[in-house]
Short mmCIF file of C-alpha atoms in Angstrom, two decimals:
data_model
loop_
_atom_site.label_atom_id
_atom_site.label_comp_id
_atom_site.label_asym_id
_atom_site.label_seq_id
_atom_site.Cartn_x
_atom_site.Cartn_y
_atom_site.Cartn_z
CA MET A 298 130.84 204.04 266.01
CA ASN A 299 127.19 204.54 265.20
CA SER A 300 127.91 205.52 261.66
CA SER A 301 124.79 205.43 259.57
CA PRO A 302 124.78 202.67 256.94
CA THR A 303 124.33 205.17 254.11
CA ALA A 304 127.67 206.77 254.97
CA ILE A 305 129.52 203.60 254.07
CA PRO A 306 130.06 202.98 250.34
CA HIS A 307 128.33 199.80 249.40
CA SER A 308 131.39 198.07 247.99
CA GLN A 309 133.31 198.42 251.22
CA ASP A 310 130.50 197.21 253.42
CA THR A 311 131.69 193.68 254.06
CA ARG A 312 129.43 193.18 257.06
CA PRO A 313 126.46 190.89 256.36
CA THR A 314 122.96 192.32 256.63
CA PRO A 315 122.04 192.61 260.27
CA ALA A 316 119.43 190.11 261.46
CA VAL A 317 117.33 192.91 262.87
CA GLU A 318 117.43 196.53 261.98
CA ALA A 319 115.04 198.96 263.64
CA ARG A 320 115.06 202.60 262.61
CA HIS A 321 113.23 205.46 264.27
CA LEU A 322 110.43 203.33 265.63
CA VAL A 323 107.55 205.25 267.19
CA LYS A 324 104.53 203.71 268.87
CA HIS A 325 101.58 205.44 270.51
CA TYR A 326 98.63 204.09 272.43
CA ASP A 327 96.06 206.85 272.03
CA GLN A 328 97.69 209.79 273.82
CA LEU A 329 100.47 207.77 275.39
CA THR A 330 103.74 207.56 273.48
CA VAL A 331 105.39 204.26 274.36
CA LEU A 332 108.31 204.32 271.94
CA ARG A 333 109.85 207.52 270.64
CA ASP A 334 112.45 207.18 267.94
CA VAL A 335 114.08 203.88 268.81
CA SER A 336 116.84 202.64 266.51
CA PHE A 337 119.15 199.68 266.92
CA THR A 338 120.56 196.72 265.04
CA VAL A 339 121.15 193.13 266.02
CA ASP A 340 123.95 191.45 264.12
CA GLU A 341 123.71 187.91 262.90
CA GLY A 342 124.78 185.44 265.59
CA THR A 343 124.69 187.89 268.48
CA VAL A 344 122.55 188.29 271.57
CA THR A 345 120.94 191.61 272.38
CA THR A 346 119.15 192.19 275.64
CA ILE A 347 116.75 195.02 276.33
CA ILE A 348 116.57 196.08 279.95
CA GLY A 349 114.61 198.77 281.68
CA ALA A 350 111.95 199.48 284.28
CA SER A 351 108.37 198.27 283.94
CA GLY A 352 106.51 200.54 281.55
CA SER A 353 109.67 201.65 279.78
CA GLY A 354 108.32 200.14 276.54
CA LYS A 355 110.66 197.18 276.26
CA SER A 356 107.96 194.56 275.80
CA THR A 357 106.22 196.78 273.26
CA LEU A 358 109.51 197.16 271.40
CA LEU A 359 110.00 193.40 271.32
CA ARG A 360 106.41 192.82 270.20
CA CYS A 361 106.96 195.29 267.37
CA MET A 362 109.69 193.00 266.06
CA ASN A 363 107.15 190.45 264.83
CA LEU A 364 104.30 192.89 264.42
CA LEU A 365 102.19 191.77 267.34
CA GLU A 366 102.21 195.51 267.80
CA ARG A 367 102.26 197.64 264.68
CA PRO A 368 104.67 200.59 265.00
CA ASP A 369 103.16 203.93 264.00
CA GLN A 370 106.33 205.22 262.37
CA GLY A 371 109.75 204.00 261.45
CA GLU A 372 111.29 201.17 259.57
CA LEU A 373 111.99 197.59 260.44
CA ALA A 374 114.05 194.98 258.65
CA ILE A 375 114.21 191.37 259.73
CA ALA A 376 116.59 189.19 257.76
CA GLY A 377 116.47 191.59 254.84
CA GLU A 378 112.66 191.82 254.77
CA ARG A 379 112.12 195.55 255.08
CA VAL A 380 108.89 197.24 256.11
CA SER A 381 108.13 200.88 256.79
CA PHE A 382 105.40 202.31 258.91
CA GLY A 383 103.51 205.55 258.98
CA ASP A 384 104.42 208.67 257.05
CA THR A 385 108.15 208.08 256.62
CA VAL A 386 107.96 206.51 253.18
CA GLY A 387 104.62 207.40 251.71
CA ASP A 388 101.82 205.01 252.49
CA ALA A 389 103.93 201.92 252.97
CA SER A 390 101.80 200.31 255.65
CA SER A 391 99.15 199.47 253.07
CA ALA A 392 101.78 197.41 251.28
CA LEU A 393 102.06 195.22 254.34
CA SER A 394 100.32 192.24 252.82
CA ARG A 395 99.42 189.21 254.85
CA ALA A 396 102.14 187.24 253.07
CA ARG A 397 104.80 189.72 254.13
CA ILE A 398 103.56 189.82 257.70
CA GLN A 399 103.62 186.04 257.68
CA ARG A 400 107.19 185.92 256.33
CA LEU A 401 108.29 188.44 258.90
CA ARG A 402 106.67 186.55 261.74
CA ALA A 403 108.05 183.23 260.58
CA SER A 404 111.59 184.62 260.63
CA ALA A 405 111.29 186.18 264.10
CA THR A 406 109.53 183.80 266.47
CA MET A 407 108.54 184.63 270.00
CA VAL A 408 108.89 182.97 273.39
CA PHE A 409 106.33 184.45 275.76
CA GLN A 410 106.43 185.24 279.45
CA GLN A 411 103.33 183.09 280.03
CA PHE A 412 104.56 180.35 277.63
CA ASN A 413 101.21 180.46 275.75
CA LEU A 414 101.32 176.82 274.76
CA TRP A 415 98.13 175.45 273.21
CA PRO A 416 96.57 173.21 275.88
CA HIS A 417 94.53 171.07 273.48
CA LEU A 418 97.64 169.98 271.59
CA THR A 419 100.34 167.62 272.81
CA VAL A 420 103.87 168.87 273.30
CA LEU A 421 104.74 167.48 269.87
CA GLY A 422 101.60 169.02 268.39
CA ASN A 423 102.46 172.41 269.86
CA VAL A 424 105.90 172.40 268.28
CA SER A 425 104.86 171.04 264.88
CA GLU A 426 101.70 173.14 264.48
CA PRO A 427 103.29 176.37 263.19
CA PRO A 428 105.44 174.70 260.49
CA VAL A 429 102.39 172.73 259.32
CA ARG A 430 100.05 175.71 259.21
CA VAL A 431 102.42 178.46 258.14
CA LYS A 432 105.00 176.68 256.01
CA GLY A 433 102.56 174.09 254.71
CA MET A 434 104.91 171.32 255.81
CA ALA A 435 103.66 167.73 255.94
CA ARG A 436 102.79 166.66 259.47
CA HIS A 437 105.31 163.80 259.63
CA GLN A 438 108.11 166.04 258.46
CA ALA A 439 107.13 168.76 260.95
CA ASN A 440 107.04 166.12 263.68
CA GLN A 441 110.61 165.10 262.87
CA ILE A 442 111.79 168.68 263.12
CA ALA A 443 109.75 169.14 266.29
CA LEU A 444 111.31 166.07 267.87
CA HIS A 445 114.76 167.30 266.95
CA TYR A 446 114.23 170.59 268.75
CA LEU A 447 112.43 168.98 271.67
CA GLU A 448 115.51 166.86 272.13
CA ARG A 449 117.55 170.03 271.96
CA VAL A 450 115.70 171.46 274.98
CA GLY A 451 115.54 168.10 276.75
CA MET A 452 111.80 167.58 276.36
CA ALA A 453 111.64 164.80 273.77
CA GLU A 454 110.48 162.24 276.34
CA ARG A 455 107.40 164.31 277.04
CA ALA A 456 106.42 164.67 273.38
CA ASP A 457 103.06 163.00 273.92
CA SER A 458 102.14 164.84 277.13
CA TYR A 459 99.72 167.72 277.27
CA PRO A 460 101.03 171.08 278.52
CA ALA A 461 98.90 170.93 281.69
CA PHE A 462 101.02 168.03 282.92
CA LEU A 463 104.29 169.96 282.71
CA SER A 464 105.96 172.30 285.15
CA GLY A 465 106.40 175.93 284.22
CA GLY A 466 110.03 175.41 283.33
CA GLN A 467 109.20 172.44 281.14
CA GLN A 468 106.43 174.38 279.43
CA GLN A 469 108.83 177.21 278.69
CA ARG A 470 111.36 174.78 277.26
CA VAL A 471 108.65 173.42 274.96
CA ALA A 472 107.80 176.99 273.99
CA ILE A 473 111.46 177.54 273.09
CA ALA A 474 111.43 174.38 270.97
CA ARG A 475 108.28 175.69 269.28
CA ALA A 476 110.04 178.94 268.44
CA LEU A 477 113.10 177.04 267.15
CA ALA A 478 111.07 174.68 264.98
CA MET A 479 110.19 177.51 262.62
CA GLU A 480 113.95 177.83 262.08
CA PRO A 481 113.78 181.61 262.38
CA ARG A 482 116.55 184.11 261.76
CA VAL A 483 116.07 185.62 265.18
CA LEU A 484 114.53 184.37 268.41
CA LEU A 485 112.55 186.83 270.50
CA PHE A 486 112.27 186.28 274.25
CA ASP A 487 109.72 188.31 276.22
CA GLU A 488 110.72 187.97 279.88
CA PRO A 489 111.04 184.20 279.50
CA THR A 490 111.67 183.53 283.18
CA SER A 491 109.41 186.05 284.89
CA ALA A 492 106.56 183.56 285.43
CA LEU A 493 108.82 180.88 286.89
CA ASP A 494 109.82 180.11 290.45
CA PRO A 495 113.52 180.59 291.21
CA GLU A 496 114.31 176.90 290.87
CA ARG A 497 112.88 176.68 287.37
CA VAL A 498 114.52 179.90 286.23
CA ASN A 499 117.94 178.28 285.90
CA GLU A 500 116.56 175.38 283.93
CA VAL A 501 115.28 177.81 281.29
CA LEU A 502 118.26 180.15 281.44
CA GLY A 503 120.47 177.10 280.84
CA VAL A 504 118.68 176.38 277.58
CA ILE A 505 118.93 180.01 276.48
CA ARG A 506 122.64 180.09 277.34
CA ASP A 507 123.21 176.99 275.20
CA LEU A 508 121.43 178.65 272.31
CA ALA A 509 123.60 181.73 272.72
CA ASP A 510 126.74 179.59 272.69
CA GLU A 511 125.45 177.95 269.54
CA GLY A 512 125.54 181.34 267.86
CA ARG A 513 121.79 181.90 267.57
CA THR A 514 120.65 185.41 266.96
CA MET A 515 118.49 186.46 269.88
CA LEU A 516 116.69 189.53 271.10
CA MET A 517 115.58 189.30 274.69
CA VAL A 518 113.73 191.29 277.30
CA THR A 519 114.60 190.20 280.81
CA HIS A 520 114.97 191.30 284.40
CA GLU A 521 117.71 188.75 285.03
CA MET A 522 120.50 191.32 285.08
CA ALA A 523 123.35 188.98 285.88
CA PHE A 524 122.27 186.67 283.10
CA ALA A 525 121.85 189.53 280.64
CA ARG A 526 125.36 190.71 281.44
CA GLU A 527 126.75 187.24 280.99
CA VAL A 528 125.21 186.19 277.66
CA SER A 529 124.62 189.46 275.83
CA ASP A 530 126.82 190.94 273.13
CA GLN A 531 124.76 194.08 273.23
CA LEU A 532 122.74 195.62 276.03
CA ILE A 533 120.08 198.24 275.46
CA PHE A 534 118.73 200.26 278.38
CA LEU A 535 115.29 201.57 277.51
CA ASP A 536 113.88 204.45 279.51
CA GLU A 537 110.45 205.93 278.86
CA GLY A 538 110.49 204.88 275.24
CA VAL A 539 114.00 206.12 274.47
CA ILE A 540 117.29 204.27 274.41
CA GLY A 541 119.09 205.58 277.50
CA ALA A 542 122.26 203.61 277.00
CA ALA A 543 123.43 200.95 274.59
CA GLY A 544 126.60 199.01 273.92
CA THR A 545 128.46 196.05 275.33
CA PRO A 546 127.30 194.97 278.79
CA LYS A 547 130.43 196.56 280.25
CA GLN A 548 129.73 199.87 278.55
CA VAL A 549 126.16 199.93 279.76
CA PHE A 550 127.03 198.86 283.28
CA ASP A 551 129.59 201.68 283.37
CA SER A 552 127.27 204.14 281.66
CA ASN A 553 127.09 207.75 282.76
CA ASN A 554 123.36 207.84 282.17
CA GLU A 555 121.97 208.72 285.56
CA ARG A 556 118.78 206.65 285.30
CA CYS A 557 120.68 203.71 283.84
CA ARG A 558 123.13 203.75 286.75
CA ARG A 559 120.29 203.79 289.24
CA PHE A 560 118.49 200.97 287.45
CA ILE A 561 121.57 198.79 287.31
CA ALA A 562 123.02 199.65 290.72
CA PRO A 563 121.37 196.79 292.65
CA ALA A 564 122.72 194.22 290.17
CA ALA A 565 126.20 195.65 289.64
CA MET B 664 48.92 145.96 282.77
CA ASP B 665 48.17 144.95 279.25
CA PHE B 666 51.06 144.89 276.80
CA SER B 667 49.45 142.54 274.31
CA TRP B 668 49.38 145.35 271.71
CA LEU B 669 53.11 144.98 271.44
CA ASN B 670 52.46 141.86 269.35
CA ASP B 671 50.66 143.93 266.75
CA PRO B 672 53.07 144.50 263.84
CA PHE B 673 51.43 147.83 262.99
CA TYR B 674 52.04 149.26 266.41
CA ARG B 675 55.57 147.94 266.38
CA GLU B 676 56.15 149.65 263.11
CA TYR B 677 54.87 152.95 264.50
CA LEU B 678 57.23 152.66 267.44
CA VAL B 679 60.23 151.82 265.29
CA GLU B 680 59.42 154.68 262.94
CA GLY B 681 59.03 157.00 265.94
CA LEU B 682 62.37 155.92 267.33
CA ILE B 683 64.15 156.38 264.01
CA ASN B 684 62.59 159.80 263.47
CA THR B 685 63.61 160.83 266.98
CA LEU B 686 67.21 159.85 266.36
CA TRP B 687 67.26 161.52 262.94
CA LEU B 688 65.87 164.75 264.33
CA LEU B 689 68.39 164.68 267.15
CA GLY B 690 71.25 164.04 264.74
CA VAL B 691 70.29 166.60 262.11
CA SER B 692 69.49 169.40 264.51
CA SER B 693 72.51 168.86 266.75
CA VAL B 694 74.97 168.89 263.85
CA ALA B 695 73.33 171.78 261.99
CA GLY B 696 72.66 173.54 265.29
CA LEU B 697 76.28 173.34 266.40
CA LEU B 698 77.44 174.76 263.07
CA LEU B 699 74.94 177.58 263.47
CA ALA B 700 76.13 178.06 267.06
CA VAL B 701 79.74 178.51 265.94
CA LEU B 702 78.59 181.07 263.41
CA MET B 703 76.39 182.93 265.91
CA ALA B 704 79.14 182.97 268.53
CA ILE B 705 81.90 184.25 266.29
CA VAL B 706 79.65 186.80 264.63
CA ARG B 707 78.70 188.17 268.02
CA ILE B 708 82.34 188.46 269.06
CA LYS B 709 84.10 189.49 265.86
CA GLY B 710 81.43 190.16 263.26
CA PRO B 711 80.52 193.56 261.89
CA ARG B 712 78.15 195.46 264.16
CA PRO B 713 74.88 194.94 262.25
CA LEU B 714 75.49 191.20 261.94
CA ALA B 715 76.35 190.99 265.62
CA TRP B 716 73.11 192.76 266.46
CA LEU B 717 71.16 190.42 264.21
CA ALA B 718 72.69 187.38 265.89
CA HIS B 719 71.97 188.89 269.29
CA GLY B 720 68.36 189.55 268.29
CA VAL B 721 67.80 186.05 266.93
CA SER B 722 69.34 184.50 270.00
CA THR B 723 67.20 186.65 272.33
CA VAL B 724 63.96 185.78 270.53
CA ILE B 725 64.71 182.07 270.30
CA ARG B 726 65.79 181.81 273.90
CA GLY B 727 62.95 184.01 275.09
CA THR B 728 60.06 182.06 273.59
CA PRO B 729 58.83 178.51 274.24
CA LEU B 730 60.04 175.84 271.84
CA LEU B 731 56.46 174.64 271.35
CA VAL B 732 55.37 178.10 270.24
CA GLN B 733 58.28 178.27 267.79
CA LEU B 734 57.32 174.88 266.40
CA PHE B 735 53.73 176.07 265.81
CA PHE B 736 55.00 179.34 264.41
CA PHE B 737 57.14 177.63 261.78
CA TYR B 738 54.78 174.78 260.96
CA TYR B 739 51.41 176.54 260.94
CA GLY B 740 52.57 180.11 260.30
CA VAL B 741 55.61 180.19 258.07
CA GLY B 742 54.77 176.80 256.59
CA ARG B 743 51.32 177.83 255.38
CA LEU B 744 52.69 181.11 254.03
CA LEU B 745 55.39 179.32 252.04
CA GLU B 746 52.90 176.86 250.63
CA GLY B 747 51.14 179.73 248.90
CA LEU B 748 54.23 180.62 246.90
CA PRO B 749 54.32 179.40 243.28
CA LEU B 750 57.78 177.90 243.83
CA ALA B 751 56.32 175.66 246.50
CA GLN B 752 54.11 173.84 244.02
CA GLN B 753 57.09 172.06 242.48
CA GLY B 754 58.00 168.48 243.31
CA LEU B 755 60.87 168.43 245.76
CA PHE B 756 59.94 171.71 247.35
CA LYS B 757 56.33 170.72 247.73
CA ASP B 758 57.23 167.56 249.62
CA LEU B 759 59.71 169.35 251.80
CA LEU B 760 57.30 172.11 252.76
CA ARG B 761 54.65 169.61 253.75
CA ASP B 762 56.99 167.48 255.79
CA PRO B 763 56.71 168.16 259.53
CA PHE B 764 60.25 166.77 259.85
CA PHE B 765 61.53 169.78 257.90
CA TYR B 766 59.88 172.25 260.28
CA ALA B 767 60.89 170.26 263.33
CA SER B 768 64.57 170.19 262.29
CA LEU B 769 64.45 173.87 261.36
CA THR B 770 63.03 174.83 264.75
CA PHE B 771 65.36 172.57 266.68
CA THR B 772 68.40 173.74 264.74
CA LEU B 773 67.61 177.36 265.55
CA SER B 774 67.09 176.44 269.17
CA VAL B 775 70.39 174.58 269.45
CA GLY B 776 72.10 177.40 267.56
CA ALA B 777 70.79 180.03 269.95
CA TYR B 778 71.42 178.19 273.21
CA THR B 779 74.77 176.62 272.47
CA GLY B 780 75.78 179.75 270.57
CA GLU B 781 75.63 181.62 273.87
CA VAL B 782 77.51 178.85 275.67
CA LEU B 783 80.16 178.84 272.97
CA ARG B 784 80.44 182.61 273.01
CA GLY B 785 81.22 182.53 276.71
CA ALA B 786 83.75 179.76 276.17
CA LEU B 787 85.44 181.59 273.28
CA LEU B 788 85.77 184.67 275.44
CA SER B 789 87.33 182.71 278.28
CA VAL B 790 90.16 181.25 276.20
CA PRO B 791 93.25 183.19 277.36
CA LEU B 792 94.23 185.84 274.84
CA GLY B 793 97.85 184.67 274.92
CA GLU B 794 96.97 181.42 273.18
CA ARG B 795 95.53 183.26 270.19
CA GLU B 796 98.39 185.72 270.25
CA ALA B 797 100.89 182.86 270.09
CA GLY B 798 99.11 181.68 266.95
CA ARG B 799 99.36 185.11 265.38
CA ALA B 800 102.97 185.50 266.44
CA PHE B 801 103.94 182.41 264.45
CA GLY B 802 102.22 183.71 261.33
CA LEU B 803 98.93 181.78 261.37
CA SER B 804 96.11 183.60 259.60
CA PRO B 805 93.10 184.72 261.67
CA LEU B 806 91.04 181.89 260.17
CA GLN B 807 93.71 179.33 261.02
CA VAL B 808 93.91 180.65 264.56
CA PHE B 809 90.14 180.33 264.88
CA ILE B 810 89.81 176.85 263.40
CA HIS B 811 92.90 175.19 264.83
CA LEU B 812 93.50 176.98 268.12
CA TRP B 813 90.66 179.14 269.38
CA LEU B 814 87.57 177.06 268.60
CA PRO B 815 88.92 173.67 269.76
CA ARG B 816 90.00 175.29 273.00
CA ALA B 817 86.58 176.87 273.52
CA ILE B 818 84.84 173.57 272.83
CA GLN B 819 87.15 171.90 275.32
CA LEU B 820 86.15 174.47 277.95
CA CYS B 821 82.39 174.13 277.46
CA LEU B 822 82.12 170.47 276.50
CA PRO B 823 80.25 169.37 279.66
CA THR B 824 77.67 172.11 279.07
CA LEU B 825 77.33 171.18 275.42
CA THR B 826 76.67 167.53 276.24
CA GLY B 827 74.04 168.66 278.76
CA GLU B 828 72.34 170.65 276.00
CA MET B 829 72.25 167.53 273.80
CA ILE B 830 70.44 165.58 276.49
CA LEU B 831 67.89 168.37 276.94
CA LEU B 832 67.43 168.41 273.19
CA LEU B 833 66.64 164.69 273.14
CA LYS B 834 63.87 165.20 275.64
CA SER B 835 62.36 168.09 273.70
CA VAL B 836 61.70 165.81 270.76
CA PRO B 837 58.19 164.67 271.91
CA LEU B 838 56.99 168.23 271.23
CA VAL B 839 56.99 167.40 267.54
CA SER B 840 54.06 165.03 268.01
CA THR B 841 51.94 168.21 268.11
CA ILE B 842 52.71 168.89 264.44
CA ALA B 843 51.78 165.37 263.42
CA MET B 844 55.31 164.08 263.12
CA MET B 845 55.69 160.42 263.92
CA ASP B 846 57.91 160.32 266.96
CA LEU B 847 57.71 158.01 269.95
CA LEU B 848 55.00 160.06 271.66
CA GLN B 849 52.93 160.20 268.49
CA ALA B 850 53.19 156.42 268.23
CA ALA B 851 52.03 156.10 271.84
CA ASN B 852 49.13 158.46 271.14
CA ILE B 853 47.97 156.37 268.21
CA ILE B 854 48.19 153.20 270.25
CA ARG B 855 46.23 154.85 273.06
CA ASP B 856 43.50 156.03 270.73
CA GLU B 857 43.05 152.62 269.19
CA THR B 858 43.41 150.37 272.23
CA PHE B 859 42.06 152.68 274.94
CA LEU B 860 45.17 151.93 276.98
CA THR B 861 46.77 155.13 278.36
CA TYR B 862 49.56 154.14 280.67
CA GLU B 863 51.12 151.15 279.02
CA PRO B 864 52.28 152.93 275.81
CA LEU B 865 53.44 155.92 277.85
CA LEU B 866 55.41 153.69 280.17
CA LEU B 867 57.04 152.02 277.23
CA ILE B 868 58.18 155.25 275.60
CA ALA B 869 59.30 156.65 278.97
CA ALA B 870 61.49 153.58 279.34
CA LEU B 871 62.77 154.04 275.80
CA TYR B 872 63.64 157.66 276.51
CA LEU B 873 65.43 156.70 279.68
CA LEU B 874 67.43 154.14 277.74
CA LEU B 875 68.27 156.68 275.03
CA THR B 876 69.38 159.20 277.63
CA VAL B 877 71.61 156.69 279.38
CA VAL B 878 73.19 155.62 276.09
CA LEU B 879 73.65 159.22 274.96
CA THR B 880 75.18 160.15 278.31
CA LEU B 881 77.64 157.29 278.13
CA VAL B 882 78.63 158.15 274.58
CA LEU B 883 79.07 161.85 275.38
CA ARG B 884 81.09 161.01 278.48
CA GLN B 885 83.51 159.09 276.30
CA VAL B 886 83.72 162.08 273.99
CA GLU B 887 84.49 164.33 276.97
CA ARG B 888 87.04 161.92 278.28
CA HIS B 889 88.90 161.55 275.04
CA PHE B 890 88.79 165.16 273.98
CA PRO B 891 92.42 166.24 273.46
CA GLY B 892 93.97 167.97 276.43
CA MET B 893 91.42 166.75 278.98
CA LYS B 894 93.00 165.22 282.02
CA PRO B 895 92.26 161.51 282.12
CA GLN B 896 90.25 160.57 285.19
CA ARG B 897 92.07 157.69 286.67
CA SER B 898 90.57 157.21 290.11
CA SER B 899 88.15 154.40 290.81
CA TRP B 900 84.37 154.44 290.55
CA TRP B 901 83.64 154.95 294.25
CA ARG B 902 85.75 158.05 294.61
CA ARG B 903 84.28 161.41 293.76
CA GLN B 904 86.21 163.63 291.46
CA ARG B 905 86.11 167.15 290.28
CA PRO B 906 85.63 167.78 286.61
CA SER B 907 89.00 168.79 285.31
CA VAL B 908 89.93 170.72 282.27
CA SER B 909 93.54 171.41 281.58
CA ARG B 910 94.29 175.03 282.10
CA ILE B 911 97.31 177.21 281.84
CA SER B 912 97.61 180.13 284.18
#
């Protein structure tokens, strides 16, 4: 089933370009190798969840998707925008102009574990800032889009509040609206509920579930196993920088991979 | 107490001129100084090594020597040296290089730049990394992140300290009377020399300074209060409150 794309004649390939395509990604920190040869694709309109123990490299992998971390080797394509790293295709990293990085980042926006809202901007300001600065959109137009997405996550009434006045769950919902307002091809979630108390977790998971039902393309790192199983089309178990198991949630939960079984056991 | 000299139009004129000069010096050196401070702070954090060292050196020298000595150094030392240059004989330049106001604003700007530069550097470093990272993650350029996200946040964090620096700056202004600039103290000195009254003029300018400080404090407090993201302080005047800056854990 993991037939390489080159094996399929182009004319017969009726599948649309995948939203995310990662090939042979490698990432080192000095001596430490965090990712070794990671490849996967995320199809348009599907949800992929990366699970794994702390230190398995899953956050690094997610951060590579919008170049907050620069992979050392491999190839990455987001919505058709293809970039190569390291020695695979000559010196391609030098061709990574600011404009390309910007395009890539604008089409894969991130929701952070710690929300990372900008405290000196209002809720509305937080959501409209990236379209204004990156897309050069007029402020009033960006505000309209921002309000639309704030409504979507149920935060429109708090548009004029500052982040410090919001609960963690509300802040994370604003952060989701901020990521949506760039109208990206894929949403990246980096442990979106890990900083929340149990009561707030459901409030945020509810929003993410709605987005999944809407057919948004999403790539998520989470420790919420039950949730991952419920919403994901694809589950990737990452273990020490390698994909230990991947497939539908059922396949991964039934995987023969010893470490995967042990990791999942408490949730299954 | 003899305040009859206040009726003398000449003395009044001195005082008004002194007051205006004081305010001008305060305005020029705080604006130019803050711009310099931003530059010094960011160069020390992100600049290339040699520039960072230069900024560090300048800041150490300025903060490690008395303001009065710096004023003398620029006015009597550098000033006299520059006057010898052929370029300095030309109209505009000539006037500028003879004007004590020029040297006073130069010295004060450097001083504000060095002191608030350090304050700002600390504030920039204490802005959580995640806020800048969020900017990058959405595709903002490093300059955009600095101007729209990082710097405003840092200013928000150190605003009370910055306003304190402004008030200290105001009260350093009388030093310029030593380089023959007409400020309030210089006006008082002239009045003293001509009327043989010591305390009355001093009392008057002390009162003026107190008034200026109170006004400046009130203005700066409004700035602090209305700075975006600051929590409004709602409780009544008799209740104590902690200074609050919005913060995200």
